[in-house]
């Protein structure tokens, strides 16, 4: 948990710092799309049409509520990908090839974020194949550690078979309530298991982070001085300095 919140708020911080940023929404829940104030009407093209090869990526991009931050939108239609994608050629490379085809992606955007769906299916595999780096939010709860092992196994499998250059940028502890012993124990466990792979910044549990998407805004535009805004600003600085 915390993937979409992290994708939206990192992307927004970098755009507010003057970078040109694209966020690709790979989840049929479309939380990142809506959370950045983008609405898709029925029949409007989404990332699904791009994955199916029916539209170029450049043709579906939308401006978001944040200047310099564009969104490649999703919609509930994306759920159809689970039926349609498995039958296609090079089904794991569809997103990577669409991004590469947008010849000027690297010139046009300084950063491209991809928001993954909850399941580890083909949409997540496409995302990991297209990415240079993966940022993994980890909720400070014990059950999160089990999901983490499975996710790390998927990342390693993709790296071995499909994208040798994929790097784990780091784990981000999120929804932290420092008052609970459990959260502190989970933090200690993560930091001792992954000493070089954990971002220093911890994202606190903060109600403004949960409220911001219903306004179609990143937290930095809703409430620039709350604890959630400060934390995502610090995380963005860490991400930039890691390169
Ligand atoms: N630090 C936080 N403090 C308070 N609420 C948070 C925080 N981070 C996320 N949330 C809320 O928790 C819920 C889940 O977060 P989010 O949507 O980022 O997770 P996700 O990993 O994208 O989930 P999914 O797998 O369903 O896509 C959302 O309602 C979000 O607003
Ligand atoms: Mg999400």
CSV table of C-alpha atoms and ligand atoms in Angstrom, one decimal:
chain,number,residue,atom,x,y,z
A,1,UNK,CA,0.0,0.0,0.0
A,2,UNK,CA,1.1,3.5,-0.7
A,3,UNK,CA,2.1,3.0,-4.3
A,4,UNK,CA,-0.3,5.5,-5.9
A,5,UNK,CA,0.2,8.1,-3.1
A,6,UNK,CA,3.9,7.9,-3.6
A,7,UNK,CA,3.8,8.0,-7.4
A,8,UNK,CA,1.5,11.1,-7.3
A,9,UNK,CA,3.4,13.0,-4.7
A,10,UNK,CA,6.9,12.3,-6.0
A,11,UNK,CA,5.9,13.2,-9.5
A,12,UNK,CA,4.2,16.4,-8.3
A,13,UNK,CA,7.2,17.5,-6.2
A,14,UNK,CA,9.6,17.0,-9.1
A,15,UNK,CA,7.2,19.0,-11.5
A,16,UNK,CA,7.0,21.8,-8.9
A,17,UNK,CA,10.8,21.8,-8.8
A,18,UNK,CA,10.8,22.6,-12.5
A,19,UNK,CA,11.2,19.1,-14.0
A,20,UNK,CA,9.0,17.9,-16.8
A,21,UNK,CA,7.3,14.7,-15.5
A,22,UNK,CA,5.0,12.0,-16.9
A,23,UNK,CA,3.0,9.7,-14.8
A,24,UNK,CA,1.8,6.5,-16.5
A,25,UNK,CA,-1.2,5.0,-14.7
A,26,UNK,CA,-1.2,1.2,-15.2
A,27,UNK,CA,-4.0,0.4,-12.7
A,28,UNK,CA,-7.7,0.0,-13.8
A,29,UNK,CA,-8.7,1.6,-10.5
A,30,UNK,CA,-7.3,4.8,-12.1
A,31,UNK,CA,-6.5,6.3,-8.7
A,32,UNK,CA,-3.4,8.2,-10.0
A,33,UNK,CA,-5.4,9.6,-12.9
A,34,UNK,CA,-8.2,10.9,-10.8
A,35,UNK,CA,-5.9,11.9,-7.9
A,36,UNK,CA,-4.2,14.3,-10.3
A,37,UNK,CA,-7.5,15.8,-11.5
A,38,UNK,CA,-7.7,14.0,-14.8
A,39,UNK,CA,-11.1,12.5,-15.8
A,40,UNK,CA,-11.6,10.2,-18.8
A,41,UNK,CA,-14.9,10.0,-20.5
A,42,UNK,CA,-16.3,6.7,-21.8
A,43,UNK,CA,-14.6,5.9,-25.1
A,44,UNK,CA,-11.6,8.2,-24.5
A,45,UNK,CA,-8.3,6.4,-25.1
A,46,UNK,CA,-6.2,5.2,-22.2
A,47,UNK,CA,-3.0,3.3,-21.6
A,48,UNK,CA,-5.0,0.1,-22.6
A,49,UNK,CA,-5.2,1.3,-26.3
A,50,UNK,CA,-1.4,2.0,-26.1
A,51,UNK,CA,-0.6,-1.5,-24.8
A,52,UNK,CA,-2.8,-3.0,-27.5
A,53,UNK,CA,-0.9,-1.0,-30.2
A,54,UNK,CA,-4.0,0.9,-31.2
A,55,UNK,CA,-2.7,4.4,-30.2
A,56,UNK,CA,0.7,5.9,-29.8
A,57,UNK,CA,1.5,7.0,-26.2
A,58,UNK,CA,2.0,10.6,-27.2
A,59,UNK,CA,-1.7,10.8,-28.4
A,60,UNK,CA,-3.3,9.9,-25.1
A,61,UNK,CA,-1.4,12.3,-22.8
A,62,UNK,CA,-3.3,14.7,-20.6
A,63,UNK,CA,-2.3,17.7,-18.5
A,64,UNK,CA,-2.8,17.3,-14.8
A,65,UNK,CA,-3.7,19.7,-12.0
A,66,UNK,CA,0.1,20.3,-11.6
A,67,UNK,CA,2.0,22.4,-14.2
A,68,UNK,CA,4.6,20.3,-16.1
A,69,UNK,CA,3.1,17.0,-14.9
A,70,UNK,CA,1.3,15.0,-17.6
A,71,UNK,CA,-0.7,11.8,-17.1
A,72,UNK,CA,-1.1,8.8,-19.4
A,73,UNK,CA,-4.6,8.0,-18.0
A,74,UNK,CA,-6.2,4.7,-17.1
A,75,UNK,CA,-9.9,3.8,-16.7
A,76,UNK,CA,-11.9,0.8,-15.6
A,77,UNK,CA,-11.6,-0.4,-19.2
A,78,UNK,CA,-8.0,-1.3,-18.3
A,79,UNK,CA,-9.3,-4.4,-16.6
A,80,UNK,CA,-9.8,-5.8,-20.1
A,81,UNK,CA,-6.0,-6.1,-20.4
A,82,UNK,CA,-6.1,-9.3,-18.4
A,83,UNK,CA,-8.0,-10.9,-21.3
A,84,UNK,CA,-6.5,-9.1,-24.2
A,85,UNK,CA,-2.8,-8.8,-23.4
A,86,UNK,CA,-1.8,-12.5,-22.9
A,87,UNK,CA,-2.6,-13.2,-26.5
A,88,UNK,CA,-0.3,-10.5,-28.0
A,89,UNK,CA,3.2,-10.8,-29.3
A,90,UNK,CA,5.9,-9.5,-27.0
A,91,UNK,CA,3.2,-9.1,-24.3
A,92,UNK,CA,5.7,-8.2,-21.6
A,93,UNK,CA,7.4,-5.4,-23.7
A,94,UNK,CA,4.3,-3.5,-24.8
A,95,UNK,CA,4.8,-0.5,-22.4
A,96,UNK,CA,8.6,-0.4,-23.0
A,97,UNK,CA,8.1,-0.3,-26.7
A,98,UNK,CA,5.4,2.3,-26.5
A,99,UNK,CA,7.6,4.6,-24.4
A,100,UNK,CA,10.6,4.0,-26.8
A,101,UNK,CA,8.4,4.7,-29.8
A,102,UNK,CA,7.6,8.1,-28.4
A,103,UNK,CA,11.0,9.0,-29.8
A,104,UNK,CA,11.3,12.2,-27.8
A,105,UNK,CA,10.3,10.8,-24.4
A,106,UNK,CA,13.7,11.3,-23.0
A,107,UNK,CA,13.9,14.8,-24.4
A,108,UNK,CA,10.4,15.7,-23.5
A,109,UNK,CA,10.3,14.4,-19.9
A,110,UNK,CA,13.0,14.5,-17.3
A,111,UNK,CA,11.2,11.8,-15.2
A,112,UNK,CA,8.6,9.1,-16.0
A,113,UNK,CA,6.8,7.5,-13.1
A,114,UNK,CA,4.7,4.3,-13.6
A,115,UNK,CA,1.9,3.6,-11.0
A,116,UNK,CA,1.5,-0.2,-10.7
A,117,UNK,CA,-1.7,-2.1,-10.0
A,118,UNK,CA,-2.1,-4.2,-6.8
A,119,UNK,CA,-1.6,-7.6,-8.5
A,120,UNK,CA,1.7,-8.9,-9.9
A,121,UNK,CA,0.2,-9.7,-13.3
A,122,UNK,CA,1.1,-8.7,-16.8
A,123,UNK,CA,0.5,-4.9,-16.2
A,124,UNK,CA,3.1,-5.0,-13.4
A,125,UNK,CA,5.5,-7.0,-15.5
A,126,UNK,CA,5.1,-4.5,-18.3
A,127,UNK,CA,5.8,-1.7,-15.8
A,128,UNK,CA,8.9,-3.4,-14.5
A,129,UNK,CA,10.2,-4.1,-18.0
A,130,UNK,CA,9.8,-0.5,-19.0
A,131,UNK,CA,11.4,0.9,-15.9
A,132,UNK,CA,15.0,1.7,-15.0
A,133,UNK,CA,14.3,1.7,-11.3
A,134,UNK,CA,11.6,0.5,-8.9
A,135,UNK,CA,10.6,2.3,-5.7
A,136,UNK,CA,8.8,0.0,-3.3
A,137,UNK,CA,6.6,1.6,-0.6
A,138,UNK,CA,6.3,-0.6,2.5
A,139,UNK,CA,3.6,-0.2,5.1
A,140,UNK,CA,4.9,-0.5,8.6
A,141,UNK,CA,2.7,-3.6,9.4
A,142,UNK,CA,3.9,-7.2,9.8
A,143,UNK,CA,1.8,-8.5,6.9
A,144,UNK,CA,3.5,-6.0,4.6
A,145,UNK,CA,6.7,-8.0,5.0
A,146,UNK,CA,5.2,-11.1,3.5
A,147,UNK,CA,4.0,-9.2,0.4
A,148,UNK,CA,7.4,-7.6,0.2
A,149,UNK,CA,9.2,-10.9,-0.2
A,150,UNK,CA,6.8,-11.8,-3.1
A,151,UNK,CA,7.3,-8.5,-4.8
A,152,UNK,CA,11.1,-8.7,-4.5
A,153,UNK,CA,11.0,-12.2,-6.0
A,154,UNK,CA,9.0,-10.7,-8.9
A,155,UNK,CA,11.5,-7.9,-9.4
A,156,UNK,CA,14.4,-10.4,-9.4
A,157,UNK,CA,12.6,-12.7,-11.9
A,158,UNK,CA,11.9,-9.7,-14.2
A,159,UNK,CA,15.5,-8.6,-13.9
A,160,UNK,CA,16.8,-12.0,-14.8
A,161,UNK,CA,14.6,-12.8,-17.7
A,162,UNK,CA,13.3,-9.5,-19.2
A,163,UNK,CA,15.1,-6.4,-18.0
A,164,UNK,CA,18.7,-6.9,-16.8
A,165,UNK,CA,19.1,-3.2,-16.1
A,166,UNK,CA,16.3,-2.9,-13.6
A,167,UNK,CA,17.5,-1.5,-10.3
A,168,UNK,CA,15.7,-1.3,-6.9
A,169,UNK,CA,16.0,2.4,-6.1
A,170,UNK,CA,14.8,1.7,-2.6
A,171,UNK,CA,12.2,0.8,-0.1
A,172,UNK,CA,10.1,3.6,1.4
A,173,UNK,CA,8.5,3.1,4.8
A,174,UNK,CA,5.0,4.6,4.7
A,175,UNK,CA,1.9,5.1,6.8
A,176,UNK,CA,4.2,5.2,9.8
A,177,UNK,CA,2.7,5.8,13.2
A,178,UNK,CA,5.8,6.4,15.3
A,179,UNK,CA,3.8,6.0,18.5
A,180,UNK,CA,3.3,2.3,18.0
A,181,UNK,CA,6.0,-0.2,19.0
A,182,UNK,CA,4.9,-2.5,16.1
A,183,UNK,CA,5.7,0.2,13.5
A,184,UNK,CA,9.1,0.9,15.1
A,185,UNK,CA,9.9,-2.9,15.1
A,186,UNK,CA,8.9,-3.2,11.4
A,187,UNK,CA,11.1,-0.2,10.6
A,188,UNK,CA,14.1,-1.8,12.4
A,189,UNK,CA,13.5,-5.1,10.7
A,190,UNK,CA,13.4,-3.5,7.2
A,191,UNK,CA,16.5,-1.4,7.9
A,192,UNK,CA,18.5,-4.4,9.1
A,193,UNK,CA,17.4,-6.6,6.2
A,194,UNK,CA,17.9,-4.0,3.5
A,195,UNK,CA,20.6,-1.6,5.0
A,196,UNK,CA,21.5,0.0,1.7
A,197,UNK,CA,18.1,-0.2,0.1
A,198,UNK,CA,16.0,1.9,2.4
A,199,UNK,CA,15.3,5.6,1.9
A,200,UNK,CA,16.0,7.6,5.0
A,201,UNK,CA,12.7,9.5,4.7
A,202,UNK,CA,9.8,7.9,6.4
A,203,UNK,CA,6.3,8.9,5.3
A,204,UNK,CA,4.0,9.4,8.3
A,205,UNK,CA,0.4,8.5,8.5
A,206,UNK,CA,-1.2,11.8,7.6
A,207,UNK,CA,-4.8,12.5,6.9
A,208,UNK,CA,-4.1,15.2,4.3
A,209,UNK,CA,-2.4,12.6,2.2
A,210,UNK,CA,-5.6,10.6,2.2
A,211,UNK,CA,-7.8,13.6,1.5
A,212,UNK,CA,-5.8,15.1,-1.4
A,213,UNK,CA,-6.9,12.7,-4.1
A,214,UNK,CA,-10.6,13.6,-3.7
A,215,UNK,CA,-9.6,17.2,-4.6
A,216,UNK,CA,-7.6,16.0,-7.6
A,217,UNK,CA,-4.5,17.5,-6.1
A,218,UNK,CA,-1.1,16.3,-4.8
A,219,UNK,CA,-0.8,17.0,-1.1
A,220,UNK,CA,1.8,19.7,-1.8
A,221,UNK,CA,-0.9,21.8,-3.5
A,222,UNK,CA,-3.7,21.0,-1.0
A,223,UNK,CA,-1.7,21.7,2.1
A,224,UNK,CA,2.0,22.6,1.5
A,225,UNK,CA,2.9,22.7,5.2
A,226,UNK,CA,1.5,19.5,6.5
A,227,UNK,CA,3.6,16.6,7.6
A,228,UNK,CA,2.8,14.6,4.5
A,229,UNK,CA,3.9,17.4,2.2
A,230,UNK,CA,7.2,17.7,4.1
A,231,UNK,CA,7.9,14.0,3.9
A,232,UNK,CA,7.2,13.7,0.2
A,233,UNK,CA,9.4,16.7,-0.4
A,234,UNK,CA,12.3,15.1,1.5
A,235,UNK,CA,11.7,11.8,-0.4
A,236,UNK,CA,11.8,13.6,-3.7
A,237,UNK,CA,15.1,15.2,-2.8
A,238,UNK,CA,16.5,11.7,-1.9
A,239,UNK,CA,15.2,10.2,-5.2
A,240,UNK,CA,16.9,13.0,-7.2
A,241,UNK,CA,20.2,12.7,-5.3
A,242,UNK,CA,20.2,8.9,-5.8
A,243,UNK,CA,20.1,9.6,-9.5
B,1,LIG,N1,0.9,8.2,4.5
B,1,LIG,C1,-0.4,8.0,4.5
B,1,LIG,N2,-1.2,8.5,5.4
B,1,LIG,C2,-2.5,8.4,5.4
B,1,LIG,N3,-3.2,7.7,4.4
B,1,LIG,C3,-2.5,7.2,3.4
B,1,LIG,C4,-1.0,7.4,3.4
B,1,LIG,N4,-0.6,6.8,2.2
B,1,LIG,C5,-1.7,6.3,1.6
B,1,LIG,N5,-2.8,6.6,2.3
B,1,LIG,C6,-4.2,6.2,1.9
B,1,LIG,O1,-4.2,4.8,2.0
B,1,LIG,C7,-5.0,4.2,0.9
B,1,LIG,C8,-4.1,3.3,0.0
B,1,LIG,O2,-3.0,4.1,-0.5
B,1,LIG,P1,-2.5,4.0,-2.0
B,1,LIG,O3,-3.7,4.2,-2.9
B,1,LIG,O4,-1.4,5.0,-2.2
B,1,LIG,O5,-2.0,2.5,-2.1
B,1,LIG,P2,-1.8,1.6,-3.4
B,1,LIG,O6,-0.6,0.8,-3.1
B,1,LIG,O7,-1.7,2.5,-4.6
B,1,LIG,O8,-3.1,0.7,-3.4
B,1,LIG,P3,-3.6,-0.2,-4.6
B,1,LIG,O9,-2.7,-1.4,-4.5
B,1,LIG,O10,-5.0,-0.5,-4.3
B,1,LIG,O11,-3.4,0.5,-5.9
B,1,LIG,C9,-5.5,5.5,0.1
B,1,LIG,O12,-6.8,5.7,0.6
B,1,LIG,C10,-4.5,6.6,0.5
B,1,LIG,O13,-5.1,7.8,0.4
B,2,LIG,MG1,-2.7,2.3,-6.4
